[in-house]
CSV table of C-alpha atoms in Angstrom, one decimal:
chain,number,residue,atom,x,y,z
A,1,MET,CA,-33.9,-36.8,50.4
A,2,SER,CA,-35.6,-35.6,47.2
A,3,SER,CA,-35.3,-37.6,44.0
A,4,GLN,CA,-34.9,-35.8,40.7
A,5,LYS,CA,-36.6,-36.5,37.5
A,6,ILE,CA,-34.2,-37.2,34.6
A,7,SER,CA,-34.9,-37.9,30.9
A,8,LEU,CA,-32.3,-39.1,28.5
A,9,THR,CA,-31.8,-41.3,25.4
A,10,ILE,CA,-30.3,-44.7,25.9
A,11,ASN,CA,-29.4,-46.7,22.8
A,12,GLY,CA,-31.9,-44.7,20.9
A,13,GLU,CA,-34.8,-45.0,23.3
A,14,SER,CA,-36.2,-42.3,25.5
A,15,VAL,CA,-36.0,-43.0,29.2
A,16,GLU,CA,-37.5,-41.1,32.0
A,17,ALA,CA,-36.8,-41.9,35.6
A,18,GLU,CA,-36.6,-40.5,39.1
A,19,VAL,CA,-33.2,-40.9,40.7
A,20,GLU,CA,-31.5,-39.9,43.9
A,21,PRO,CA,-28.7,-37.4,43.1
A,22,ARG,CA,-26.2,-39.7,44.7
A,23,THR,CA,-27.0,-42.6,42.3
A,24,LEU,CA,-24.1,-43.3,40.1
A,25,LEU,CA,-24.8,-43.7,36.4
A,26,ILE,CA,-23.5,-47.3,36.5
A,27,HIS,CA,-25.8,-48.2,39.3
A,28,PHE,CA,-28.7,-46.6,37.5
A,29,LEU,CA,-28.0,-48.5,34.4
A,30,ARG,CA,-27.6,-51.9,36.0
A,31,GLU,CA,-30.0,-51.8,38.9
A,32,GLU,CA,-32.8,-49.5,37.7
A,33,LEU,CA,-32.8,-50.3,34.0
A,34,ASN,CA,-31.4,-53.8,34.2
A,35,LEU,CA,-28.8,-52.9,31.5
A,36,THR,CA,-26.2,-55.1,33.1
A,37,GLY,CA,-23.8,-55.2,30.1
A,38,SER,CA,-21.7,-52.4,31.5
A,39,HIS,CA,-19.7,-53.9,34.3
A,40,ILE,CA,-18.5,-52.6,37.7
A,41,GLY,CA,-14.8,-53.3,38.2
A,42,CYS,CA,-12.7,-51.1,40.4
A,43,GLU,CA,-15.3,-48.4,41.2
A,44,THR,CA,-12.5,-45.9,41.4
A,45,SER,CA,-12.3,-44.8,37.7
A,46,HIS,CA,-9.2,-46.8,37.0
A,47,CYS,CA,-10.3,-50.0,35.2
A,48,GLY,CA,-12.7,-48.8,32.5
A,49,ALA,CA,-15.1,-51.8,32.8
A,50,CYS,CA,-18.0,-49.4,33.3
A,51,THR,CA,-17.2,-47.3,30.2
A,52,VAL,CA,-20.2,-45.9,28.4
A,53,ASP,CA,-20.6,-43.3,25.6
A,54,LEU,CA,-22.2,-40.1,26.9
A,55,ASN,CA,-22.9,-37.3,24.4
A,56,GLY,CA,-20.3,-38.6,22.0
A,57,LYS,CA,-17.6,-39.1,24.6
A,58,SER,CA,-16.3,-42.2,26.4
A,59,VAL,CA,-16.8,-41.8,30.2
A,60,LYS,CA,-16.5,-44.1,33.2
A,61,SER,CA,-20.0,-44.4,34.5
A,62,CYS,CA,-18.8,-45.3,38.0
A,63,THR,CA,-17.7,-41.7,38.4
A,64,VAL,CA,-20.6,-39.8,36.9
A,65,PHE,CA,-23.9,-39.3,38.7
A,66,ALA,CA,-27.1,-40.3,36.8
A,67,VAL,CA,-28.4,-36.8,37.2
A,68,GLN,CA,-25.5,-35.5,35.2
A,69,ALA,CA,-26.7,-37.5,32.2
A,70,ASN,CA,-30.0,-35.7,32.3
A,71,GLY,CA,-30.9,-34.6,28.7
A,72,GLY,CA,-28.0,-36.6,27.4
A,73,GLU,CA,-27.5,-39.3,24.8
A,74,LEU,CA,-26.1,-42.5,26.0
A,75,VAL,CA,-24.8,-45.6,24.2
A,76,THR,CA,-24.0,-48.7,26.2
A,77,ILE,CA,-22.8,-52.1,25.0
A,78,GLU,CA,-26.5,-53.2,24.6
A,79,GLY,CA,-26.8,-50.6,21.8
A,80,LEU,CA,-23.8,-51.8,19.8
A,81,ALA,CA,-25.3,-54.7,17.7
A,82,ASN,CA,-27.8,-54.1,15.0
A,83,GLY,CA,-30.5,-56.6,16.0
A,84,THR,CA,-28.8,-60.0,15.7
A,85,GLU,CA,-26.0,-58.6,13.5
A,86,MET,CA,-22.8,-58.1,15.4
A,87,HIS,CA,-21.1,-54.7,15.3
A,88,PRO,CA,-17.7,-55.1,13.4
A,89,LEU,CA,-16.0,-54.6,16.8
A,90,GLN,CA,-17.9,-57.5,18.3
A,91,GLU,CA,-17.1,-59.6,15.3
A,92,GLY,CA,-13.4,-58.5,15.6
A,93,PHE,CA,-13.2,-59.5,19.2
A,94,TYR,CA,-14.8,-62.9,18.2
A,95,GLU,CA,-12.5,-63.4,15.2
A,96,ALA,CA,-9.2,-62.2,16.8
A,97,HIS,CA,-9.9,-63.8,20.2
A,98,GLY,CA,-10.0,-60.4,21.9
A,99,LEU,CA,-11.3,-61.8,25.2
A,100,GLN,CA,-10.7,-64.5,27.7
A,101,CYS,CA,-12.8,-64.0,30.8
A,102,GLY,CA,-14.8,-61.2,29.1
A,103,TYR,CA,-15.2,-59.0,32.2
A,104,CYS,CA,-13.4,-56.0,30.6
A,105,THR,CA,-15.0,-56.6,27.1
A,106,PRO,CA,-18.1,-54.4,27.3
A,107,GLY,CA,-15.9,-51.4,28.4
A,108,MET,CA,-13.3,-52.2,25.7
A,109,LEU,CA,-15.9,-52.4,23.0
A,110,ILE,CA,-17.7,-49.2,23.9
A,111,ARG,CA,-14.4,-47.4,24.2
A,112,ALA,CA,-13.2,-48.7,20.9
A,113,TYR,CA,-16.6,-47.8,19.3
A,114,ARG,CA,-15.8,-44.1,20.1
A,115,LEU,CA,-12.1,-44.4,19.3
A,116,LEU,CA,-12.8,-45.6,15.8
A,117,GLN,CA,-15.1,-42.6,15.3
A,118,GLU,CA,-12.4,-40.2,16.6
A,119,ASN,CA,-9.7,-41.9,14.6
A,120,PRO,CA,-11.0,-44.3,11.9
A,121,ASP,CA,-7.6,-45.7,10.9
A,122,PRO,CA,-5.5,-45.8,14.1
A,123,SER,CA,-2.1,-47.3,14.3
A,124,ASP,CA,-1.5,-50.0,16.8
A,125,ASP,CA,0.2,-47.4,19.1
A,126,GLU,CA,-2.8,-45.2,18.8
A,127,ILE,CA,-5.1,-48.1,19.6
A,128,ARG,CA,-3.0,-48.8,22.7
A,129,VAL,CA,-3.2,-45.2,23.9
A,130,GLY,CA,-6.8,-45.1,23.0
A,131,ILE,CA,-7.7,-48.0,25.3
A,132,SER,CA,-5.2,-47.1,28.0
A,133,GLY,CA,-8.1,-46.4,30.3
A,134,ASN,CA,-9.3,-49.9,30.0
A,135,LEU,CA,-7.6,-52.7,32.0
A,136,CYS,CA,-7.6,-56.4,30.9
A,137,ARG,CA,-6.2,-58.7,33.6
A,138,CYS,CA,-6.2,-61.7,31.3
A,139,THR,CA,-3.2,-59.9,29.6
A,140,GLY,CA,-5.1,-60.0,26.3
A,141,TYR,CA,-4.1,-56.7,25.0
A,142,GLN,CA,-2.3,-58.0,21.9
A,143,ASN,CA,-5.5,-59.7,20.7
A,144,ILE,CA,-7.6,-56.7,21.7
A,145,VAL,CA,-5.5,-54.5,19.5
A,146,GLU,CA,-5.9,-56.9,16.7
A,147,ALA,CA,-9.6,-57.1,17.2
A,148,ILE,CA,-9.9,-53.3,17.0
A,149,ARG,CA,-7.7,-53.3,13.9
A,150,TYR,CA,-10.0,-55.9,12.4
A,151,ALA,CA,-13.0,-53.8,13.0
A,152,ALA,CA,-11.3,-50.6,11.7
A,153,ASP,CA,-10.4,-52.4,8.5
A,154,LYS,CA,-13.9,-53.9,8.1
A,155,ILE,CA,-15.6,-50.5,8.6
A,156,ASN,CA,-13.2,-48.7,6.3
A,157,GLN,CA,-13.6,-51.4,3.6
A,158,ALA,CA,-17.4,-51.2,3.8
A,159,GLU,CA,-17.3,-47.4,3.6
A,160,GLY,CA,-14.8,-47.6,0.7
A,161,ALA,CA,-17.3,-49.9,-1.1
A,162,ASP,CA,-20.2,-47.5,-0.8
B,1,MET,CA,-19.6,-47.7,47.0
B,2,THR,CA,-22.2,-45.0,47.1
B,3,PRO,CA,-21.6,-41.4,48.2
B,4,GLY,CA,-23.5,-39.9,51.1
B,5,VAL,CA,-26.7,-38.0,50.6
B,6,PHE,CA,-26.5,-34.5,49.0
B,7,GLU,CA,-28.6,-31.9,47.2
B,8,TYR,CA,-27.7,-31.5,43.6
B,9,HIS,CA,-27.5,-28.1,41.9
B,10,ARG,CA,-26.8,-27.5,38.2
B,11,PRO,CA,-26.4,-23.7,37.6
B,12,ASN,CA,-26.3,-22.4,34.1
B,13,THR,CA,-24.3,-19.3,34.7
B,14,VAL,CA,-21.3,-18.3,36.8
B,15,GLU,CA,-23.5,-15.9,38.7
B,16,GLU,CA,-25.9,-18.7,39.7
B,17,ALA,CA,-22.9,-20.8,40.8
B,18,LEU,CA,-21.5,-18.0,42.9
B,19,ALA,CA,-24.9,-17.4,44.5
B,20,LEU,CA,-25.1,-21.1,45.5
B,21,LEU,CA,-21.5,-21.0,46.8
B,22,GLY,CA,-22.4,-17.9,48.8
B,23,GLN,CA,-25.5,-19.5,50.2
B,24,PHE,CA,-24.0,-22.8,51.2
B,25,GLY,CA,-20.4,-21.8,52.2
B,26,GLU,CA,-18.5,-24.8,53.5
B,27,ASP,CA,-21.5,-27.1,53.1
B,28,GLY,CA,-21.2,-26.7,49.3
B,29,LYS,CA,-18.7,-28.3,47.0
B,30,VAL,CA,-18.1,-27.6,43.3
B,31,LEU,CA,-18.3,-30.6,41.0
B,32,ALA,CA,-16.2,-30.1,37.8
B,33,GLY,CA,-14.8,-33.3,36.2
B,34,GLY,CA,-15.5,-35.2,39.5
B,35,HIS,CA,-12.7,-37.7,39.1
B,36,SER,CA,-11.0,-36.5,42.3
B,37,LEU,CA,-14.2,-35.5,44.2
B,38,VAL,CA,-16.5,-38.4,43.4
B,39,PRO,CA,-14.1,-41.2,44.5
B,40,MET,CA,-13.5,-39.2,47.8
B,41,MET,CA,-17.3,-39.0,48.2
B,42,LYS,CA,-17.6,-42.8,47.7
B,43,LEU,CA,-15.1,-43.3,50.4
B,44,ARG,CA,-17.0,-40.8,52.5
B,45,LEU,CA,-13.9,-38.8,52.9
B,46,ALA,CA,-15.9,-35.9,51.4
B,47,GLU,CA,-19.6,-35.6,52.3
B,48,PRO,CA,-20.8,-32.2,50.9
B,49,ALA,CA,-24.4,-31.4,51.7
B,50,HIS,CA,-24.7,-29.5,48.4
B,51,LEU,CA,-23.0,-30.4,45.2
B,52,ILE,CA,-22.8,-27.6,42.7
B,53,ASP,CA,-22.2,-29.0,39.2
B,54,ILE,CA,-20.6,-26.4,37.0
B,55,ASN,CA,-20.6,-28.5,33.8
B,56,ALA,CA,-23.6,-26.7,32.3
B,57,ILE,CA,-21.9,-23.3,32.5
B,58,ASP,CA,-20.7,-22.8,28.9
B,59,GLY,CA,-18.9,-19.5,29.9
B,60,LEU,CA,-16.4,-21.6,31.8
B,61,ARG,CA,-15.2,-23.5,28.8
B,62,GLY,CA,-12.7,-22.6,26.1
B,63,ILE,CA,-9.2,-21.5,25.4
B,64,ARG,CA,-8.5,-18.0,24.0
B,65,ASP,CA,-5.6,-15.9,22.9
B,66,GLU,CA,-5.6,-12.4,24.3
B,67,GLY,CA,-2.3,-11.5,22.9
B,68,ASP,CA,-0.1,-11.2,26.0
B,69,VAL,CA,-2.1,-13.7,27.9
B,70,ILE,CA,-3.6,-17.1,27.1
B,71,VAL,CA,-6.9,-17.6,29.0
B,72,ILE,CA,-8.2,-21.1,29.7
B,73,GLY,CA,-11.7,-21.4,31.2
B,74,ALA,CA,-11.7,-23.5,34.3
B,75,GLY,CA,-14.2,-26.0,32.8
B,76,THR,CA,-12.0,-26.8,29.9
B,77,THR,CA,-11.3,-30.5,29.9
B,78,GLN,CA,-7.9,-32.1,29.7
B,79,ALA,CA,-9.0,-33.7,26.4
B,80,GLU,CA,-9.6,-30.2,25.1
B,81,VAL,CA,-6.2,-29.1,26.3
B,82,LEU,CA,-4.6,-32.1,24.7
B,83,THR,CA,-6.1,-31.3,21.3
B,84,SER,CA,-5.8,-27.5,21.3
B,85,ASP,CA,-4.0,-26.1,18.3
B,86,LEU,CA,-3.5,-22.8,20.1
B,87,LEU,CA,-1.8,-24.5,23.0
B,88,ALA,CA,0.2,-26.8,20.8
B,89,LYS,CA,1.6,-23.7,19.1
B,90,LYS,CA,2.0,-21.2,22.0
B,91,CYS,CA,2.2,-23.3,25.2
B,92,PRO,CA,3.0,-26.9,24.2
B,93,ILE,CA,3.9,-27.9,27.8
B,94,LEU,CA,0.1,-28.1,28.6
B,95,PRO,CA,-0.8,-30.6,25.9
B,96,GLU,CA,2.4,-32.5,26.6
B,97,ALA,CA,1.3,-32.7,30.3
B,98,ALA,CA,-2.3,-33.5,29.5
B,99,ALA,CA,-1.2,-36.6,27.6
B,100,GLN,CA,0.4,-37.8,30.8
B,101,ILE,CA,-2.7,-37.1,33.0
B,102,ALA,CA,-5.0,-40.1,33.6
B,103,ASP,CA,-6.5,-41.8,30.5
B,104,PRO,CA,-8.8,-40.9,27.6
B,105,GLN,CA,-12.1,-41.4,29.5
B,106,VAL,CA,-10.9,-39.4,32.6
B,107,ARG,CA,-9.5,-36.6,30.4
B,108,ASN,CA,-12.9,-36.3,28.8
B,109,CYS,CA,-14.2,-35.2,32.2
B,110,GLY,CA,-11.3,-33.9,34.2
B,111,THR,CA,-10.9,-30.1,33.9
B,112,ILE,CA,-7.9,-27.8,34.1
B,113,GLY,CA,-9.7,-25.7,36.8
B,114,GLY,CA,-10.2,-28.8,38.9
B,115,ASN,CA,-6.6,-29.9,38.5
B,116,CYS,CA,-5.4,-26.4,39.6
B,117,ALA,CA,-7.9,-25.8,42.4
B,118,ASN,CA,-8.0,-29.3,44.0
B,119,GLY,CA,-4.9,-28.9,46.0
B,120,ASP,CA,-3.7,-32.5,45.7
B,121,PRO,CA,0.1,-32.5,45.4
B,122,GLY,CA,-0.3,-35.2,42.8
B,123,ASN,CA,-2.1,-33.0,40.4
B,124,ASP,CA,0.1,-32.1,37.4
B,125,ASP,CA,-1.1,-28.6,36.4
B,126,PRO,CA,-0.1,-26.7,39.6
B,127,ALA,CA,3.7,-27.2,39.0
B,128,ILE,CA,3.2,-26.2,35.3
B,129,MET,CA,1.3,-23.1,36.2
B,130,MET,CA,3.9,-22.2,38.7
B,131,ALA,CA,6.7,-22.6,36.1
B,132,LEU,CA,4.6,-20.5,33.6
B,133,ASP,CA,3.9,-17.9,36.3
B,134,ALA,CA,0.2,-18.2,35.6
B,135,SER,CA,-2.5,-16.6,37.7
B,136,TYR,CA,-6.0,-17.8,38.6
B,137,THR,CA,-9.1,-15.7,38.5
B,138,LEU,CA,-11.2,-16.3,41.7
B,139,GLN,CA,-14.7,-15.1,41.7
B,140,SER,CA,-17.3,-14.7,44.5
B,141,GLN,CA,-20.4,-12.7,45.0
B,142,ASP,CA,-18.1,-10.1,46.6
B,143,GLY,CA,-16.1,-9.6,43.5
B,144,GLU,CA,-13.1,-11.0,41.6
B,145,ARG,CA,-9.4,-11.3,42.4
B,146,GLN,CA,-6.3,-12.6,40.7
B,147,ILE,CA,-3.8,-14.7,42.5
B,148,ALA,CA,-0.5,-16.1,41.3
B,149,ALA,CA,-0.3,-19.8,41.1
B,150,ARG,CA,3.0,-19.4,42.9
B,151,GLU,CA,1.0,-18.0,45.9
B,152,PHE,CA,-2.1,-20.2,45.7
B,153,TYR,CA,-1.0,-23.5,47.3
B,154,GLN,CA,-0.7,-23.7,51.1
B,155,GLY,CA,-0.6,-27.4,51.9
B,156,ILE,CA,-2.2,-30.7,51.1
B,157,TYR,CA,-5.7,-29.8,49.9
B,158,THR,CA,-5.3,-26.3,51.3
B,159,THR,CA,-5.3,-23.4,49.0
B,160,ALA,CA,-6.1,-19.7,48.9
B,161,LEU,CA,-9.5,-20.5,47.5
B,162,ALA,CA,-12.3,-19.4,50.0
B,163,ASP,CA,-15.4,-21.5,50.5
B,164,ASN,CA,-17.5,-18.9,48.6
B,165,GLU,CA,-15.1,-18.6,45.7
B,166,LEU,CA,-15.0,-20.3,42.3
B,167,LEU,CA,-11.8,-20.6,40.2
B,168,THR,CA,-13.1,-19.4,36.9
B,169,GLU,CA,-10.1,-19.1,34.6
B,170,VAL,CA,-6.4,-19.7,34.4
B,171,ARG,CA,-4.4,-16.9,32.9
B,172,ILE,CA,-1.0,-17.7,31.4
B,173,PRO,CA,1.4,-15.0,30.2
B,174,THR,CA,1.9,-15.9,26.6
B,175,PRO,CA,5.4,-17.5,26.4
B,176,ALA,CA,7.8,-15.6,24.1
B,177,GLU,CA,8.6,-17.3,20.8
B,178,GLY,CA,11.5,-19.6,21.2
B,179,VAL,CA,11.0,-20.4,24.9
B,180,GLY,CA,11.7,-24.1,25.4
B,181,MET,CA,9.5,-26.0,27.7
B,182,SER,CA,8.9,-29.6,28.9
B,183,TYR,CA,7.0,-31.6,31.4
B,184,GLN,CA,8.6,-34.9,32.4
B,185,LYS,CA,6.8,-37.4,34.6
B,186,ILE,CA,7.6,-40.8,35.9
B,187,LYS,CA,4.7,-42.9,37.0
B,188,ARG,CA,4.0,-46.5,37.7
B,189,LYS,CA,1.2,-46.9,35.2
B,190,VAL,CA,-1.3,-45.0,33.0
B,191,GLY,CA,-3.6,-43.1,35.3
B,192,ASP,CA,-1.4,-42.9,38.3
B,193,TYR,CA,-0.1,-39.8,39.9
B,194,ALA,CA,3.6,-39.0,39.5
B,195,ILE,CA,6.4,-40.7,41.5
B,196,ALA,CA,7.9,-37.4,40.6
B,197,ALA,CA,7.6,-34.9,37.8
B,198,ALA,CA,9.3,-31.7,36.7
B,199,ALA,CA,8.1,-28.7,34.6
B,200,VAL,CA,10.8,-26.6,33.0
B,201,THR,CA,10.7,-23.4,30.9
B,202,LEU,CA,13.8,-21.8,29.6
B,203,SER,CA,14.9,-19.0,27.3
B,204,MET,CA,18.2,-19.1,25.4
B,205,SER,CA,20.1,-16.3,23.7
B,206,ASN,CA,23.4,-16.7,21.9
B,207,GLY,CA,23.9,-20.0,23.7
B,208,GLN,CA,23.3,-18.6,27.2
B,209,CYS,CA,20.2,-19.3,29.3
B,210,THR,CA,18.6,-15.9,29.9
B,211,ASP,CA,15.6,-17.1,32.0
B,212,ALA,CA,14.3,-20.3,33.5
B,213,ALA,CA,11.8,-21.7,35.8
B,214,ILE,CA,11.6,-25.2,37.3
B,215,ALA,CA,8.7,-26.6,39.3
B,216,LEU,CA,8.1,-30.1,40.7
B,217,THR,CA,5.0,-32.3,41.2
B,218,ASN,CA,4.2,-34.7,44.0
B,219,VAL,CA,7.4,-34.4,46.0
B,220,GLY,CA,6.1,-32.1,48.7
B,221,ASP,CA,2.9,-31.0,50.4
B,222,THR,CA,2.3,-28.8,47.3
B,223,ALA,CA,3.9,-28.3,43.9
B,224,LEU,CA,7.3,-26.9,44.5
B,225,LEU,CA,9.2,-24.0,42.8
B,226,PRO,CA,12.9,-24.5,43.8
B,227,LEU,CA,14.4,-21.2,42.8
B,228,ALA,CA,17.9,-22.5,43.3
B,229,ALA,CA,17.4,-25.1,40.6
B,230,ALA,CA,16.4,-22.4,38.0
B,231,ASP,CA,19.3,-20.2,39.2
B,232,ALA,CA,21.7,-23.1,38.6
B,233,ILE,CA,21.1,-22.9,34.8
B,234,LYS,CA,20.5,-19.2,34.4
B,235,GLY,CA,23.5,-17.5,32.8
B,236,THR,CA,25.0,-20.8,31.8
B,237,SER,CA,25.2,-22.6,28.5
B,238,VAL,CA,23.1,-25.3,30.2
B,239,ASP,CA,26.0,-27.7,30.0
B,240,ALA,CA,26.1,-31.0,31.9
B,241,SER,CA,27.5,-29.5,35.1
B,242,ALA,CA,24.7,-26.8,35.1
B,243,VAL,CA,22.1,-29.5,34.6
B,244,ASP,CA,23.6,-31.6,37.4
B,245,ALA,CA,23.6,-28.6,39.7
B,246,ALA,CA,19.9,-27.9,38.9
B,247,ALA,CA,19.0,-31.5,39.6
B,248,GLU,CA,20.9,-31.4,42.9
B,249,ALA,CA,19.0,-28.2,43.9
B,250,ALA,CA,15.6,-29.9,42.9
B,251,MET,CA,16.5,-32.9,45.0
B,252,ALA,CA,17.5,-30.7,48.0
B,253,ALA,CA,14.0,-29.0,47.8
B,254,SER,CA,12.1,-32.3,47.5
B,255,GLU,CA,10.4,-33.7,50.6
B,256,PRO,CA,8.3,-36.6,49.2
B,257,VAL,CA,6.4,-39.0,51.5
B,258,GLU,CA,7.2,-42.6,51.4
B,259,ASP,CA,4.3,-44.5,49.8
B,260,LEU,CA,3.4,-47.2,47.3
B,261,ARG,CA,5.2,-45.1,44.7
B,262,GLY,CA,8.5,-45.5,46.4
B,263,THR,CA,10.8,-44.6,49.2
B,264,ARG,CA,11.8,-41.0,50.0
B,265,GLU,CA,15.2,-41.6,48.6
B,266,TYR,CA,13.9,-43.1,45.3
B,267,ARG,CA,11.3,-40.4,44.8
B,268,THR,CA,13.8,-37.7,45.6
B,269,ALA,CA,16.2,-39.2,43.1
B,270,MET,CA,13.4,-39.3,40.5
B,271,ALA,CA,12.7,-35.6,41.1
B,272,GLY,CA,16.3,-35.0,40.2
B,273,GLN,CA,16.1,-37.2,37.2
B,274,MET,CA,12.9,-35.6,35.9
B,275,THR,CA,14.5,-32.2,36.3
B,276,ARG,CA,17.4,-33.4,34.2
B,277,GLN,CA,15.2,-34.8,31.5
B,278,ALA,CA,12.9,-31.8,31.4
B,279,ILE,CA,15.9,-29.3,31.1
B,280,VAL,CA,17.5,-31.3,28.3
B,281,GLU,CA,14.2,-31.6,26.5
B,282,ALA,CA,13.3,-27.9,27.0
B,283,LEU,CA,16.8,-27.0,25.8
B,284,SER,CA,16.3,-29.0,22.6
B,285,ARG,CA,13.1,-27.1,21.9
B,286,ALA,CA,14.4,-23.6,22.7
B,287,ALA,CA,15.5,-21.2,20.0
B,288,GLY,CA,18.9,-19.6,20.4
B,289,SER,CA,20.6,-22.6,22.1
């Protein structure tokens, strides 16, 4: 079985690696690169815990092969904070108690990160549709919606102040 | 869960993809959005020796208006269908349905070609393409052919697509202005396949239904086109008794399996209910009613 060489950008850094074609992107991230922030939940593309941002789109990395990310630009949860400064979404989840067990949180955050770029001022309904591919089994959706709302407001206020 | 071993190919053109399909035959499998195929590969229900990833083929993407026909490249994603101004204006049943397919992440990957070619009776686009009387362009190294969606589906995961062929585009006769259309789907949760769903197109003139098509999702081995259901509303004012008759005909044509989505009786009843809702909604959107 021949491996294939891939090169991509992950959280702003160039990465080169050799992967078997059958290696799923989530396994490549977690096991080869030790980027364990993205979680494995259902492994059947339902739960969204493995969501990453690939070429400006939210995708479920359990259902994409690492070779398909060749040449691509990837953002994972590890790339969200600016050094020790939390991203407004992370701050929002903290302030609005947007998590209980935390398992779905990395996927929620990286999905919301893209949602707010696609729609900077979403209604609560639009947030709910926007995160409909991410399951929370602590039943925390209400606070997750509030957390995303918090982040949207904070980002919009910061941009308005510029 | 990790799929079995395969060789990965990423052609940049349709010609290269067709050459690979010609070379590998039944050992090759096309990877489009992958959200049906990859889960099957993880379960080892699919173990292709060669995976032909068509995502780098720019020529397979895009939606264009050719006047009397709307052409959708097979690699066009459901997210692109959902946000297409052209489709919103000229064929709104497709964005309406796309919003009911899977979830945002999956719609970023899942393609209209994959939905149409896969052959799973749970896929939503086949019934819609049957209702719209769309055709598919199938290409191979031997040439190109057109096949009507209404003739494409043969059974569960069995279609008219040959091992060496690629479905490259969906061709939809541009609906006349004023045609009402709707896709109504009942499902257990976001991302699930339909318990039952119905696609309806209808034309009204002076309060009479002059043409109609009704197709059903996930209540048979393939999408179904119960002609008797459409006949029940043609030539009527689409009043309550005509809608009931159409729903009865849709239920009579339905043969759902009993599964986690419900009993045969329940899913059959839902096929009737979705038919009712889709007719009423299409009627409200049709001119001349």
